[in-house]
Protein backbone atom coordinates (compact mmCIF):
# COMPACT_ATOMS: atom_id res chain seq x y z
CA UNK A 1 0.00 0.00 0.00
CA UNK A 2 1.36 3.43 -0.93
CA UNK A 3 1.90 6.29 1.50
CA UNK A 4 -0.95 8.18 -0.16
CA UNK A 5 -3.34 5.23 0.32
CA UNK A 6 -2.32 4.89 3.96
CA UNK A 7 -2.96 8.60 4.46
CA UNK A 8 -6.38 8.45 2.81
CA UNK A 9 -7.36 5.48 5.01
CA UNK A 10 -6.41 7.33 8.17
CA UNK A 11 -9.36 9.05 9.86
CA UNK A 12 -9.52 12.83 9.29
CA UNK A 13 -8.68 15.10 12.18
CA UNK A 14 -11.89 15.60 14.19
CA UNK A 15 -13.55 19.02 14.31
CA UNK A 16 -12.58 21.21 17.24
CA UNK A 17 -15.05 24.10 16.92
CA UNK A 18 -18.79 24.44 16.40
CA UNK A 19 -18.09 25.86 12.94
CA UNK A 20 -16.10 22.76 12.07
CA UNK A 21 -18.88 20.47 13.27
CA UNK A 22 -21.39 22.47 11.25
CA UNK A 23 -19.23 22.08 8.13
CA UNK A 24 -18.78 18.34 8.71
CA UNK A 25 -22.53 17.88 8.94
CA UNK A 26 -23.13 20.05 5.89
CA UNK A 27 -20.59 18.12 3.82
CA UNK A 28 -21.94 14.73 4.85
CA UNK A 29 -25.56 15.77 4.21
CA UNK A 30 -24.76 17.04 0.71
CA UNK A 31 -25.99 15.03 -2.24
CA UNK A 32 -23.75 12.19 -3.49
CA UNK A 33 -21.54 12.37 -0.36
CA UNK A 34 -21.39 9.14 1.63
CA UNK A 35 -18.83 7.95 4.20
CA UNK A 36 -16.20 6.92 1.61
CA UNK A 37 -16.58 10.12 -0.44
CA UNK A 38 -16.49 12.22 2.73
CA UNK A 39 -13.21 10.63 3.73
CA UNK A 40 -11.71 11.11 0.27
CA UNK A 41 -12.78 14.76 0.09
CA UNK A 42 -11.33 15.46 3.52
CA UNK A 43 -8.05 13.85 2.49
CA UNK A 44 -7.88 15.77 -0.78
CA UNK A 45 -8.97 19.18 0.49
CA UNK A 46 -7.79 19.20 4.10
CA UNK A 47 -11.01 20.48 5.71
CA UNK A 48 -14.77 20.28 5.36
CA UNK A 49 -14.93 23.97 4.47
CA UNK A 50 -12.51 23.49 1.57
CA UNK A 51 -14.34 20.37 0.42
CA UNK A 52 -17.68 22.21 0.43
CA UNK A 53 -16.19 24.98 -1.72
CA UNK A 54 -14.88 22.42 -4.21
CA UNK A 55 -18.02 20.26 -4.43
CA UNK A 56 -19.94 22.18 -7.17
CA UNK A 57 -16.97 22.11 -9.53
CA UNK A 58 -16.30 18.44 -8.80
CA UNK A 59 -19.95 17.69 -9.57
CA UNK A 60 -19.78 19.57 -12.88
CA UNK A 61 -16.66 17.61 -13.82
CA UNK A 62 -18.61 14.42 -13.12
CA UNK A 63 -21.44 15.56 -15.41
CA UNK A 64 -23.86 16.67 -12.70
CA UNK A 65 -25.41 20.01 -13.62
CA UNK A 66 -26.99 22.41 -11.15
CA UNK A 67 -25.41 20.75 -8.13
CA UNK A 68 -26.01 22.52 -4.81
CA UNK A 69 -24.45 21.69 -1.49
CA UNK A 70 -26.66 21.12 1.54
CA UNK A 71 -28.31 24.44 2.61
CA UNK A 72 -27.23 25.82 6.00
CA UNK A 73 -30.87 25.89 7.15
CA UNK A 74 -31.08 22.10 6.93
CA UNK A 75 -28.13 21.74 9.29
CA UNK A 76 -29.47 24.38 11.65
CA UNK A 77 -32.76 22.44 11.86
CA UNK A 78 -30.92 19.18 12.52
CA UNK A 79 -28.84 20.74 15.31
CA UNK A 80 -31.98 22.21 16.86
CA UNK A 81 -33.69 18.80 16.77
CA UNK A 82 -30.61 17.20 18.32
CA UNK A 83 -30.60 19.70 21.15
CA UNK A 84 -34.27 19.02 21.85
CA UNK A 85 -33.62 15.26 21.92
CA UNK A 86 -30.46 15.70 24.04
CA UNK A 87 -28.43 13.99 21.33
CA UNK A 88 -24.66 14.25 21.17
CA UNK A 89 -22.56 14.29 17.99
CA UNK A 90 -19.71 11.77 17.84
CA UNK A 91 -17.10 12.63 15.20
CA UNK A 92 -14.73 10.17 13.53
CA UNK A 93 -11.28 10.50 15.08
CA UNK A 94 -12.49 12.07 18.33
CA UNK A 95 -11.85 10.47 21.72
CA UNK A 96 -15.53 9.63 22.32
CA UNK A 97 -16.00 8.02 18.89
CA UNK A 98 -16.11 4.18 19.06
CA UNK A 99 -12.59 2.97 18.36
CA UNK A 100 -13.81 -0.30 16.82
CA UNK A 101 -15.35 1.58 13.88
CA UNK A 102 -12.29 3.61 12.95
CA UNK A 103 -10.64 0.80 10.96
CA UNK A 104 -13.64 0.44 8.62
CA UNK A 105 -13.31 1.97 5.16
CA UNK A 106 -16.96 3.02 5.31
CA UNK A 107 -17.01 4.11 8.95
CA UNK A 108 -19.72 6.73 9.54
CA UNK A 109 -17.98 10.13 9.87
CA UNK A 110 -20.67 11.27 12.31
CA UNK A 111 -22.95 9.48 14.75
CA UNK A 112 -25.78 10.94 16.80
CA UNK A 113 -25.91 9.45 20.29
CA UNK A 114 -28.47 9.59 23.10
CA UNK A 115 -27.47 8.11 26.44
CA UNK A 116 -24.23 7.05 28.12
CA UNK A 117 -21.40 7.19 25.54
CA UNK A 118 -18.96 5.65 28.03
CA UNK A 119 -20.32 2.19 27.18
CA UNK A 120 -18.56 2.53 23.80
CA UNK A 121 -15.22 2.17 25.58
CA UNK A 122 -16.08 -1.30 26.90
CA UNK A 123 -15.81 -4.68 25.10
CA UNK A 124 -18.85 -5.19 22.88
CA UNK A 125 -20.58 -8.26 21.43
CA UNK A 126 -23.43 -8.01 18.92
CA UNK A 127 -26.44 -10.27 19.27
CA UNK A 128 -28.92 -10.40 16.39
CA UNK A 129 -31.67 -12.65 15.08
CA UNK A 130 -35.19 -13.06 13.79
CA UNK A 131 -37.96 -10.57 14.43
CA UNK A 132 -40.50 -13.43 14.59
CA UNK A 133 -38.28 -15.55 16.83
CA UNK A 134 -39.58 -18.69 18.49
CA UNK A 135 -39.99 -19.16 22.23
CA UNK A 136 -36.71 -21.07 22.34
CA UNK A 137 -35.04 -18.29 20.38
CA UNK A 138 -36.28 -15.64 22.78
CA UNK A 139 -35.09 -17.62 25.79
CA UNK A 140 -31.71 -18.26 24.18
CA UNK A 141 -31.29 -14.57 23.34
CA UNK A 142 -32.10 -13.58 26.92
CA UNK A 143 -29.73 -16.18 28.36
CA UNK A 144 -26.84 -15.29 26.05
CA UNK A 145 -27.27 -11.53 26.44
CA UNK A 146 -27.63 -11.78 30.21
CA UNK A 147 -24.56 -13.97 30.50
CA UNK A 148 -22.50 -11.69 28.30
CA UNK A 149 -23.58 -8.72 30.38
CA UNK A 150 -22.54 -10.49 33.56
CA UNK A 151 -19.14 -11.23 32.02
CA UNK A 152 -18.57 -7.50 31.51
CA UNK A 153 -19.53 -7.14 27.84
CA UNK A 154 -21.83 -4.52 26.36
CA UNK A 155 -24.44 -6.15 24.11
CA UNK A 156 -25.15 -4.43 20.78
CA UNK A 157 -28.32 -4.97 18.77
CA UNK A 158 -30.77 -3.17 16.49
CA UNK A 159 -33.87 -2.45 18.64
CA UNK A 160 -36.04 -4.60 16.34
CA UNK A 161 -38.74 -7.00 17.49
CA UNK A 162 -37.83 -10.48 18.65
CA UNK A 163 -34.20 -11.32 19.36
CA UNK A 164 -33.06 -7.67 19.43
CA UNK A 165 -35.69 -6.74 22.00
CA UNK A 166 -34.83 -9.74 24.19
CA UNK A 167 -31.12 -8.87 24.06
CA UNK A 168 -31.66 -5.24 25.04
CA UNK A 169 -34.07 -6.10 27.86
CA UNK A 170 -31.63 -8.60 29.34
CA UNK A 171 -28.77 -6.07 29.43
CA UNK A 172 -30.35 -2.82 30.53
CA UNK A 173 -28.52 -3.05 33.84
CA UNK A 174 -25.16 -4.24 32.48
CA UNK A 175 -24.82 -2.17 29.29
CA UNK A 176 -26.52 -2.19 25.90
CA UNK A 177 -26.22 -0.24 22.64
CA UNK A 178 -29.10 0.10 20.16
CA UNK A 179 -27.99 0.95 16.61
CA UNK A 180 -30.95 2.53 14.86
CA UNK A 181 -31.79 2.48 11.16
CA UNK A 182 -33.53 5.86 11.18
CA UNK A 183 -32.87 9.00 13.17
CA UNK A 184 -31.76 8.43 16.74
CA UNK A 185 -34.91 10.29 17.85
CA UNK A 186 -37.31 8.16 15.79
CA UNK A 187 -38.31 4.93 17.55
CA UNK A 188 -39.06 1.94 15.35
CA UNK A 189 -40.97 -0.22 15.95
CA UNK A 190 -43.33 1.98 17.96
CA UNK A 191 -43.96 -0.82 20.47
CA UNK A 192 -40.37 -0.40 21.69
CA UNK A 193 -40.76 3.23 22.75
CA UNK A 194 -40.54 2.40 26.45
CA UNK A 195 -37.54 0.15 25.86
CA UNK A 196 -35.86 2.90 23.82
CA UNK A 197 -36.39 5.35 26.68
CA UNK A 198 -34.85 2.87 29.11
CA UNK A 199 -31.86 2.35 26.83
CA UNK A 200 -31.31 6.12 26.62
CA UNK A 201 -31.33 6.25 30.43
CA UNK A 202 -29.15 3.22 31.15
CA UNK A 203 -27.36 2.49 27.85
CA UNK A 204 -26.94 4.18 24.48
CA UNK A 205 -28.83 4.73 21.24
CA UNK A 206 -26.82 5.69 18.15
CA UNK A 207 -27.48 6.36 14.47
CA UNK A 208 -25.65 7.77 11.47
CA UNK A 209 -28.90 9.08 9.95
CA UNK A 210 -29.99 12.72 10.30
CA UNK A 211 -32.29 13.61 13.15
CA UNK A 212 -35.95 12.99 12.38
CA UNK A 213 -35.40 10.47 9.57
CA UNK A 214 -38.01 7.70 9.47
CA UNK A 215 -36.30 4.38 8.72
CA UNK A 216 -36.68 2.98 5.21
CA UNK A 217 -35.84 -0.51 3.94
CA UNK A 218 -32.58 0.74 2.38
CA UNK A 219 -31.35 2.04 5.76
CA UNK A 220 -31.24 -1.34 7.50
CA UNK A 221 -28.34 -2.94 5.60
CA UNK A 222 -26.28 0.20 6.23
CA UNK A 223 -27.24 0.06 9.92
CA UNK A 224 -26.14 -3.58 10.11
CA UNK A 225 -22.51 -2.79 9.23
CA UNK A 226 -22.37 -0.56 12.34
CA UNK A 227 -23.81 -3.30 14.55
CA UNK A 228 -21.10 -5.71 13.43
CA UNK A 229 -18.36 -3.09 13.27
CA UNK A 230 -18.81 -2.01 16.87
CA UNK A 231 -18.22 -5.50 18.18
CA UNK A 232 -15.51 -8.08 18.48
CA UNK A 233 -18.00 -10.77 17.49
CA UNK A 234 -21.54 -11.23 16.16
CA UNK A 235 -23.79 -13.93 17.62
CA UNK A 236 -26.79 -14.96 15.49
CA UNK A 237 -29.58 -16.63 17.46
CA UNK A 238 -32.22 -17.29 14.79
CA UNK A 239 -32.17 -16.21 11.15
CA UNK A 240 -33.87 -17.24 7.93
CA UNK A 241 -31.74 -18.17 4.92
CA UNK A 242 -32.27 -14.66 3.51
CA UNK A 243 -32.44 -12.16 6.35
CA UNK A 244 -30.93 -8.99 7.74
CA UNK A 245 -29.18 -11.01 10.42
CA UNK A 246 -27.22 -12.87 7.75
CA UNK A 247 -26.27 -9.51 6.19
CA UNK A 248 -24.88 -8.52 9.59
CA UNK A 249 -22.94 -11.79 9.77
CA UNK A 250 -21.48 -11.24 6.28
CA UNK A 251 -20.51 -7.70 7.25
CA UNK A 252 -18.79 -9.10 10.34
CA UNK A 253 -16.74 -11.51 8.24
CA UNK A 254 -15.74 -8.70 5.85
CA UNK A 255 -14.70 -6.61 8.85
CA UNK A 256 -12.61 -9.37 10.41
CA UNK A 257 -15.00 -10.02 13.30
CA UNK A 258 -15.86 -13.41 14.76
CA UNK A 259 -19.19 -14.95 13.73
CA UNK A 260 -21.03 -17.37 16.01
CA UNK A 261 -24.43 -18.98 15.57
CA UNK A 262 -26.97 -20.98 17.57
CA UNK A 263 -28.04 -24.15 15.72
CA UNK A 264 -31.70 -24.94 15.23
CA UNK A 265 -34.11 -27.60 14.04
CA UNK A 266 -33.70 -28.38 10.30
CA UNK A 267 -37.48 -28.04 9.77
CA UNK A 268 -37.60 -24.54 11.28
CA UNK A 269 -37.04 -21.87 8.61
CA UNK A 270 -35.93 -19.49 11.34
CA UNK A 271 -32.89 -21.70 11.93
CA UNK A 272 -31.87 -22.10 8.29
CA UNK A 273 -29.53 -19.11 8.30
CA UNK A 274 -27.78 -20.13 11.52
CA UNK A 275 -27.31 -23.71 10.32
CA UNK A 276 -25.87 -22.37 7.06
CA UNK A 277 -23.40 -20.14 8.93
CA UNK A 278 -22.26 -23.08 11.05
CA UNK A 279 -21.79 -25.23 7.94
CA UNK A 280 -19.64 -22.45 6.49
CA UNK A 281 -17.41 -22.30 9.58
CA UNK A 282 -19.16 -20.11 12.17
CA UNK A 283 -18.59 -21.14 15.79
CA UNK A 284 -21.48 -23.21 17.14
CA UNK A 285 -23.03 -21.72 20.29
CA UNK A 286 -24.77 -23.83 22.94
CA UNK A 287 -24.40 -21.47 25.88
CA UNK A 288 -22.79 -18.17 26.85
CA UNK A 289 -19.54 -19.91 27.76
CA UNK A 290 -19.10 -20.91 24.10
CA UNK A 291 -19.17 -17.22 23.18
CA UNK A 292 -16.75 -16.23 25.93
CA UNK A 293 -14.35 -19.05 25.02
CA UNK A 294 -14.22 -17.82 21.43
CA UNK A 295 -13.15 -14.32 22.50
CA UNK A 296 -9.63 -12.99 23.15
CA UNK A 297 -8.38 -13.43 26.76
CA UNK A 298 -8.66 -9.70 27.53
CA UNK A 299 -12.35 -9.83 26.65
CA UNK A 300 -12.99 -12.96 28.69
CA UNK A 301 -11.89 -11.17 31.86
CA UNK A 302 -13.32 -7.74 31.05
CA UNK A 303 -14.94 -7.06 34.41
CA UNK A 304 -16.64 -8.49 37.46
CA UNK A 305 -20.12 -10.00 37.03
CA UNK A 306 -23.11 -7.70 37.31
CA UNK A 307 -26.61 -8.65 38.50
CA UNK A 308 -29.22 -9.67 35.94
CA UNK A 309 -32.37 -7.68 36.59
CA UNK A 310 -34.00 -7.79 33.16
CA UNK A 311 -37.60 -6.57 33.26
CA UNK A 312 -40.33 -9.10 32.64
CA UNK A 313 -42.09 -9.19 29.29
CA UNK A 314 -45.33 -7.28 29.00
CA UNK A 315 -48.54 -9.29 29.15
CA UNK A 316 -50.19 -10.01 25.80
CA UNK A 317 -53.87 -10.84 25.98
CA UNK A 318 -55.42 -9.02 23.01
CA UNK A 319 -57.44 -11.62 21.06
CA UNK A 320 -56.37 -10.24 17.67
CA UNK A 321 -52.67 -10.80 18.38
CA UNK A 322 -52.65 -13.80 20.72
CA UNK A 323 -52.83 -16.48 17.99
CA UNK A 324 -50.00 -14.86 16.04
CA UNK A 325 -47.83 -14.56 19.15
CA UNK A 326 -48.37 -18.22 20.05
CA UNK A 327 -47.41 -19.32 16.54
CA UNK A 328 -44.30 -17.11 16.69
CA UNK A 329 -43.18 -18.85 19.87
CA UNK A 330 -43.68 -22.38 18.56
CA UNK A 331 -41.49 -24.27 16.11
CA UNK A 332 -40.96 -27.86 14.96
CA UNK A 333 -39.21 -28.67 18.25
CA UNK A 334 -41.71 -29.50 21.04
CA UNK A 335 -42.26 -26.89 23.74
CA UNK A 336 -43.90 -27.40 27.12
CA UNK A 337 -47.29 -25.71 27.43
CA UNK A 338 -46.40 -24.11 30.77
CA UNK A 339 -43.27 -22.64 29.21
CA UNK A 340 -45.34 -21.25 26.34
CA UNK A 341 -47.69 -19.61 28.82
CA UNK A 342 -44.73 -17.96 30.58
CA UNK A 343 -43.20 -16.80 27.29
CA UNK A 344 -46.43 -15.33 25.91
CA UNK A 345 -47.20 -13.86 29.37
CA UNK A 346 -50.96 -14.34 29.16
CA UNK A 347 -53.26 -16.11 31.65
CA UNK A 348 -53.71 -19.85 31.18
CA UNK A 349 -57.46 -19.24 30.97
CA UNK A 350 -56.82 -17.17 27.83
CA UNK A 351 -54.08 -19.34 26.31
CA UNK A 352 -56.11 -22.57 26.66
CA UNK A 353 -58.98 -21.65 24.29
CA UNK A 354 -56.51 -20.13 21.83
CA UNK A 355 -54.55 -23.39 21.71
CA UNK A 356 -57.74 -25.33 21.03
CA UNK A 357 -58.59 -22.98 18.14
CA UNK A 358 -55.11 -23.36 16.63
CA UNK A 359 -55.22 -27.16 17.04
CA UNK A 360 -58.62 -27.37 15.33
CA UNK A 361 -57.25 -25.22 12.50
CA UNK A 362 -54.41 -27.70 12.04
CA UNK A 363 -51.73 -25.11 12.86
CA UNK A 364 -50.32 -26.71 15.99
CA UNK A 365 -49.90 -30.26 17.25
CA UNK A 366 -50.14 -31.64 20.79
CA UNK A 367 -47.58 -34.26 21.72
CA UNK A 368 -47.19 -36.58 24.74
CA UNK A 369 -46.07 -35.01 27.98
CA UNK A 370 -47.94 -31.72 27.58
CA UNK A 371 -45.74 -30.60 24.68
CA UNK A 372 -46.74 -28.41 21.74
CA UNK A 373 -45.22 -27.81 18.32
CA UNK A 374 -46.11 -26.34 14.96
CA UNK A 375 -47.84 -28.74 12.60
CA UNK A 376 -45.33 -29.56 9.85
Coordinates of N, CA, C and O in Angstrom, one line a residue, residues 105-197:
X105 N -13.4 1.0 6.3 CA -13.3 2.0 5.2 C -14.6 2.8 5.0 O -14.5 4.0 4.5
X106 N -15.7 2.3 5.4 CA -17.0 3.0 5.3 C -17.5 3.4 6.7 O -18.7 3.5 6.9
X107 N -16.6 3.7 7.6 CA -17.0 4.1 9.0 C -17.8 5.4 8.9 O -17.5 6.3 8.1
X108 N -18.9 5.5 9.6 CA -19.7 6.7 9.5 C -18.9 7.9 10.1 O -18.4 7.8 11.2
X109 N -18.7 9.0 9.3 CA -18.0 10.1 9.9 C -18.6 10.7 11.1 O -17.9 11.3 11.9
X110 N -19.9 10.7 11.2 CA -20.7 11.3 12.3 C -21.7 10.3 12.8 O -22.4 9.6 12.0
X111 N -21.9 10.3 14.1 CA -22.9 9.5 14.8 C -23.7 10.4 15.8 O -23.0 11.1 16.5
X112 N -25.0 10.3 15.7 CA -25.8 10.9 16.8 C -26.0 9.9 17.9 O -26.3 8.8 17.6
X113 N -25.8 10.4 19.1 CA -25.9 9.4 20.3 C -26.8 10.0 21.4 O -26.7 11.2 21.7
X114 N -27.6 9.2 22.0 CA -28.5 9.6 23.1 C -28.2 8.6 24.2 O -28.5 7.4 24.0
X115 N -27.7 9.0 25.3 CA -27.5 8.1 26.4 C -26.0 8.2 27.0 O -25.4 9.3 26.9
X116 N -25.5 7.1 27.5 CA -24.2 7.1 28.1 C -23.2 6.6 27.1 O -23.0 5.4 26.8
X117 N -22.4 7.5 26.6 CA -21.4 7.2 25.5 C -20.2 6.4 26.1 O -19.4 5.8 25.4
X118 N -20.1 6.4 27.4 CA -19.0 5.7 28.0 C -19.0 4.2 27.8 O -18.0 3.5 27.8
X119 N -20.2 3.6 27.5 CA -20.3 2.2 27.2 C -19.6 1.8 25.9 O -19.2 0.7 25.7
X120 N -19.3 2.8 25.0 CA -18.6 2.5 23.8 C -17.1 2.2 24.1 O -16.4 1.7 23.2
X121 N -16.6 2.5 25.2 CA -15.2 2.2 25.6 C -15.0 0.8 26.2 O -13.9 0.4 26.4
X122 N -16.1 0.0 26.3 CA -16.1 -1.3 26.9 C -16.1 -2.4 25.8 O -16.5 -2.1 24.7
X123 N -15.7 -3.6 26.1 CA -15.8 -4.7 25.1 C -17.3 -4.9 24.7 O -18.2 -4.9 25.5
X124 N -17.5 -5.1 23.4 CA -18.8 -5.2 22.9 C -19.0 -6.5 22.1 O -18.1 -6.8 21.3
X125 N -20.2 -7.1 22.2 CA -20.6 -8.3 21.4 C -22.0 -8.0 20.8 O -22.8 -7.5 21.5
X126 N -22.1 -8.2 19.6 CA -23.4 -8.0 18.9 C -24.2 -9.3 19.0 O -23.7 -10.4 18.8
X127 N -25.5 -9.1 19.2 CA -26.4 -10.3 19.3 C -27.6 -9.9 18.4 O -28.3 -9.0 18.7
X128 N -27.9 -10.7 17.3 CA -28.9 -10.4 16.4 C -29.7 -11.7 16.1 O -29.3 -12.8 16.4
X129 N -30.9 -11.5 15.4 CA -31.7 -12.7 15.1 C -33.0 -12.3 14.5 O -33.3 -11.1 14.3
X130 N -33.9 -13.2 14.5 CA -35.2 -13.1 13.8 C -36.1 -12.2 14.6 O -36.1 -12.2 15.8
X131 N -36.9 -11.4 13.8 CA -38.0 -10.6 14.4 C -39.1 -11.5 14.9 O -39.7 -11.2 16.0
X132 N -39.4 -12.5 14.2 CA -40.5 -13.4 14.6 C -39.9 -14.7 15.2 O -40.2 -15.8 14.9
X133 N -39.0 -14.4 16.2 CA -38.3 -15.6 16.8 C -39.2 -16.5 17.6 O -40.3 -16.1 18.1
X134 N -38.8 -17.7 17.7 CA -39.6 -18.7 18.5 C -39.4 -18.5 20.0 O -38.6 -17.7 20.4
X135 N -40.1 -19.2 20.8 CA -40.0 -19.2 22.2 C -38.6 -19.6 22.6 O -38.0 -18.9 23.5
X136 N -38.1 -20.6 22.0 CA -36.7 -21.1 22.3 C -35.7 -20.0 22.0 O -34.7 -19.8 22.7
X137 N -36.0 -19.3 20.8 CA -35.0 -18.3 20.4 C -35.0 -17.1 21.3 O -34.0 -16.6 21.6
X138 N -36.2 -16.7 21.8 CA -36.3 -15.6 22.8 C -35.5 -16.0 24.1 O -34.8 -15.2 24.6
X139 N -35.8 -17.2 24.6 CA -35.1 -17.6 25.8 C -33.6 -17.7 25.6 O -32.8 -17.3 26.5
X140 N -33.1 -18.2 24.4 CA -31.7 -18.3 24.2 C -31.1 -16.9 24.1 O -30.0 -16.6 24.6
X141 N -31.8 -15.9 23.4 CA -31.3 -14.6 23.3 C -31.2 -13.9 24.7 O -30.1 -13.3 25.0
X142 N -32.2 -14.1 25.6 CA -32.1 -13.6 26.9 C -30.9 -14.2 27.7 O -30.2 -13.5 28.4
X143 N -30.8 -15.5 27.6 CA -29.7 -16.2 28.4 C -28.3 -15.7 27.9 O -27.5 -15.5 28.7
X144 N -28.1 -15.7 26.6 CA -26.8 -15.3 26.0 C -26.5 -13.8 26.4 O -25.4 -13.5 26.9
X145 N -27.5 -12.9 26.2 CA -27.3 -11.5 26.4 C -27.0 -11.3 27.9 O -26.1 -10.6 28.3
X146 N -27.8 -11.9 28.8 CA -27.6 -11.8 30.2 C -26.3 -12.3 30.7 O -25.6 -11.6 31.5
X147 N -25.9 -13.4 30.1 CA -24.6 -14.0 30.5 C -23.4 -13.1 30.0 O -22.4 -12.9 30.7
X148 N -23.5 -12.6 28.8 CA -22.5 -11.7 28.3 C -22.4 -10.4 29.1 O -21.3 -9.9 29.4
X149 N -23.6 -9.9 29.5 CA -23.6 -8.7 30.4 C -22.9 -9.0 31.7 O -22.1 -8.2 32.2
X150 N -23.2 -10.1 32.3 CA -22.5 -10.5 33.6 C -21.0 -10.7 33.4 O -20.3 -10.4 34.4
X151 N -20.6 -11.1 32.2 CA -19.1 -11.2 32.0 C -18.4 -9.9 31.8 O -17.2 -9.9 31.7
X152 N -19.2 -8.8 31.7 CA -18.6 -7.5 31.5 C -18.7 -6.9 30.1 O -18.2 -5.8 29.9
X153 N -19.4 -7.6 29.2 CA -19.5 -7.1 27.8 C -20.8 -6.2 27.7 O -21.8 -6.4 28.4
X154 N -20.7 -5.3 26.8 CA -21.8 -4.5 26.4 C -22.4 -5.3 25.2 O -21.7 -5.7 24.2
X155 N -23.8 -5.4 25.2 CA -24.4 -6.1 24.1 C -25.0 -5.1 23.1 O -25.7 -4.2 23.5
X156 N -24.7 -5.3 21.9 CA -25.1 -4.4 20.8 C -26.2 -5.1 20.0 O -26.1 -6.3 19.6
X157 N -27.3 -4.4 19.6 CA -28.3 -5.0 18.8 C -29.0 -3.8 18.1 O -28.6 -2.7 18.2
X158 N -30.1 -4.2 17.4 CA -30.8 -3.2 16.5 C -32.1 -2.7 16.9 O -32.8 -2.0 16.1
X159 N -32.6 -3.0 18.1 CA -33.9 -2.5 18.6 C -35.1 -3.0 17.8 O -36.2 -2.4 17.9
X160 N -34.9 -4.0 17.1 CA -36.0 -4.6 16.3 C -36.8 -5.5 17.3 O -36.5 -5.8 18.4
X161 N -37.9 -6.0 16.7 CA -38.7 -7.0 17.5 C -37.9 -8.3 17.7 O -36.9 -8.5 17.0
X162 N -38.4 -9.2 18.5 CA -37.8 -10.5 18.7 C -36.5 -10.5 19.4 O -36.4 -10.1 20.5
X163 N -35.5 -11.1 18.7 CA -34.2 -11.3 19.4 C -33.6 -10.0 19.8 O -33.0 -9.9 21.0
X164 N -33.6 -9.0 19.0 CA -33.1 -7.7 19.4 C -33.7 -7.2 20.7 O -33.0 -6.8 21.7
X165 N -35.0 -7.2 20.8 CA -35.7 -6.7 22.0 C -35.3 -7.6 23.2 O -35.0 -7.0 24.3
X166 N -35.2 -8.9 23.1 CA -34.8 -9.7 24.2 C -33.4 -9.4 24.7 O -33.1 -9.4 25.9
X167 N -32.5 -9.2 23.7 CA -31.1 -8.9 24.1 C -31.0 -7.6 24.8 O -30.3 -7.5 25.8
X168 N -31.7 -6.5 24.4 CA -31.7 -5.2 25.0 C -32.3 -5.3 26.4 O -31.7 -4.8 27.4
X169 N -33.4 -6.0 26.6 CA -34.1 -6.1 27.9 C -33.2 -6.8 28.9 O -33.1 -6.4 30.1
X170 N -32.5 -7.8 28.4 CA -31.6 -8.6 29.3 C -30.4 -7.9 29.8 O -29.7 -8.3 30.7
X171 N -30.0 -6.8 29.1 CA -28.8 -6.1 29.4 C -28.9 -4.6 29.8 O -28.0 -3.8 29.7
X172 N -30.1 -4.2 30.1 CA -30.4 -2.8 30.5 C -29.5 -2.4 31.7 O -29.0 -1.3 31.8
X173 N -29.3 -3.4 32.6 CA -28.5 -3.1 33.8 C -27.0 -3.2 33.6 O -26.2 -2.6 34.4
X174 N -26.6 -4.0 32.6 CA -25.2 -4.2 32.5 C -24.5 -3.5 31.3 O -23.3 -3.4 31.2
X175 N -25.4 -2.9 30.4 CA -24.8 -2.2 29.3 C -25.3 -2.7 28.0 O -25.1 -3.8 27.6
X176 N -26.0 -1.8 27.2 CA -26.5 -2.2 25.9 C -26.5 -1.0 25.0 O -26.6 0.2 25.4
X177 N -26.3 -1.3 23.7 CA -26.2 -0.2 22.6 C -27.2 -0.6 21.6 O -27.2 -1.7 21.0
X178 N -28.1 0.3 21.2 CA -29.1 0.1 20.2 C -28.7 0.9 19.0 O -28.6 2.2 19.0
X179 N -28.4 0.3 17.9 CA -28.0 0.9 16.6 C -29.2 1.1 15.8 O -29.9 0.1 15.4
X180 N -29.7 2.3 15.5 CA -31.0 2.5 14.9 C -30.8 2.8 13.4 O -29.9 3.4 12.9
X181 N -31.8 2.3 12.6 CA -31.8 2.5 11.2 C -32.2 3.9 10.7 O -31.7 4.4 9.7
X182 N -33.1 4.5 11.5 CA -33.5 5.9 11.2 C -32.8 6.8 12.1 O -31.8 6.6 12.7
X183 N -33.4 8.0 12.3 CA -32.9 9.0 13.2 C -32.9 8.5 14.6 O -33.7 7.7 15.0
X184 N -31.9 8.9 15.4 CA -31.8 8.4 16.7 C -32.9 8.9 17.6 O -33.2 8.3 18.7
X185 N -33.7 9.8 17.1 CA -34.9 10.3 17.9 C -36.2 9.7 17.3 O -37.3 10.0 17.9
X186 N -36.1 8.8 16.3 CA -37.3 8.2 15.8 C -37.3 6.7 16.2 O -36.5 5.9 15.7
X187 N -38.3 6.3 17.0 CA -38.3 4.9 17.6 C -39.1 4.0 16.6 O -40.2 4.3 16.3
X188 N -38.4 2.9 16.2 CA -39.1 1.9 15.3 C -38.6 0.6 15.8 O -37.4 0.4 16.0
X189 N -39.5 -0.4 16.0 CA -41.0 -0.2 15.9 C -41.5 0.6 17.1 O -40.9 0.6 18.2
X190 N -42.7 1.1 16.9 CA -43.3 2.0 18.0 C -43.5 1.3 19.3 O -43.5 1.9 20.3
X191 N -43.7 -0.1 19.2 CA -44.0 -0.8 20.5 C -42.7 -0.8 21.4 O -42.9 -1.2 22.6
X192 N -41.6 -0.4 20.9 CA -40.4 -0.4 21.7 C -40.0 1.0 22.2 O -38.9 1.2 22.6
X193 N -41.0 1.9 22.3 CA -40.8 3.2 22.8 C -40.3 3.2 24.2 O -39.3 3.9 24.6
X194 N -40.9 2.4 25.0 CA -40.5 2.4 26.4 C -39.1 1.8 26.6 O -38.3 2.3 27.4
X195 N -38.9 0.7 25.8 CA -37.5 0.1 25.9 C -36.5 1.1 25.4 O -35.4 1.3 26.0
X196 N -36.8 1.9 24.3 CA -35.9 2.9 23.8 C -35.6 4.0 24.9 O -34.4 4.4 25.0
X197 N -36.6 4.4 25.6 CA -36.4 5.4 26.7 C -35.5 4.8 27.8 O -34.6 5.5 28.3

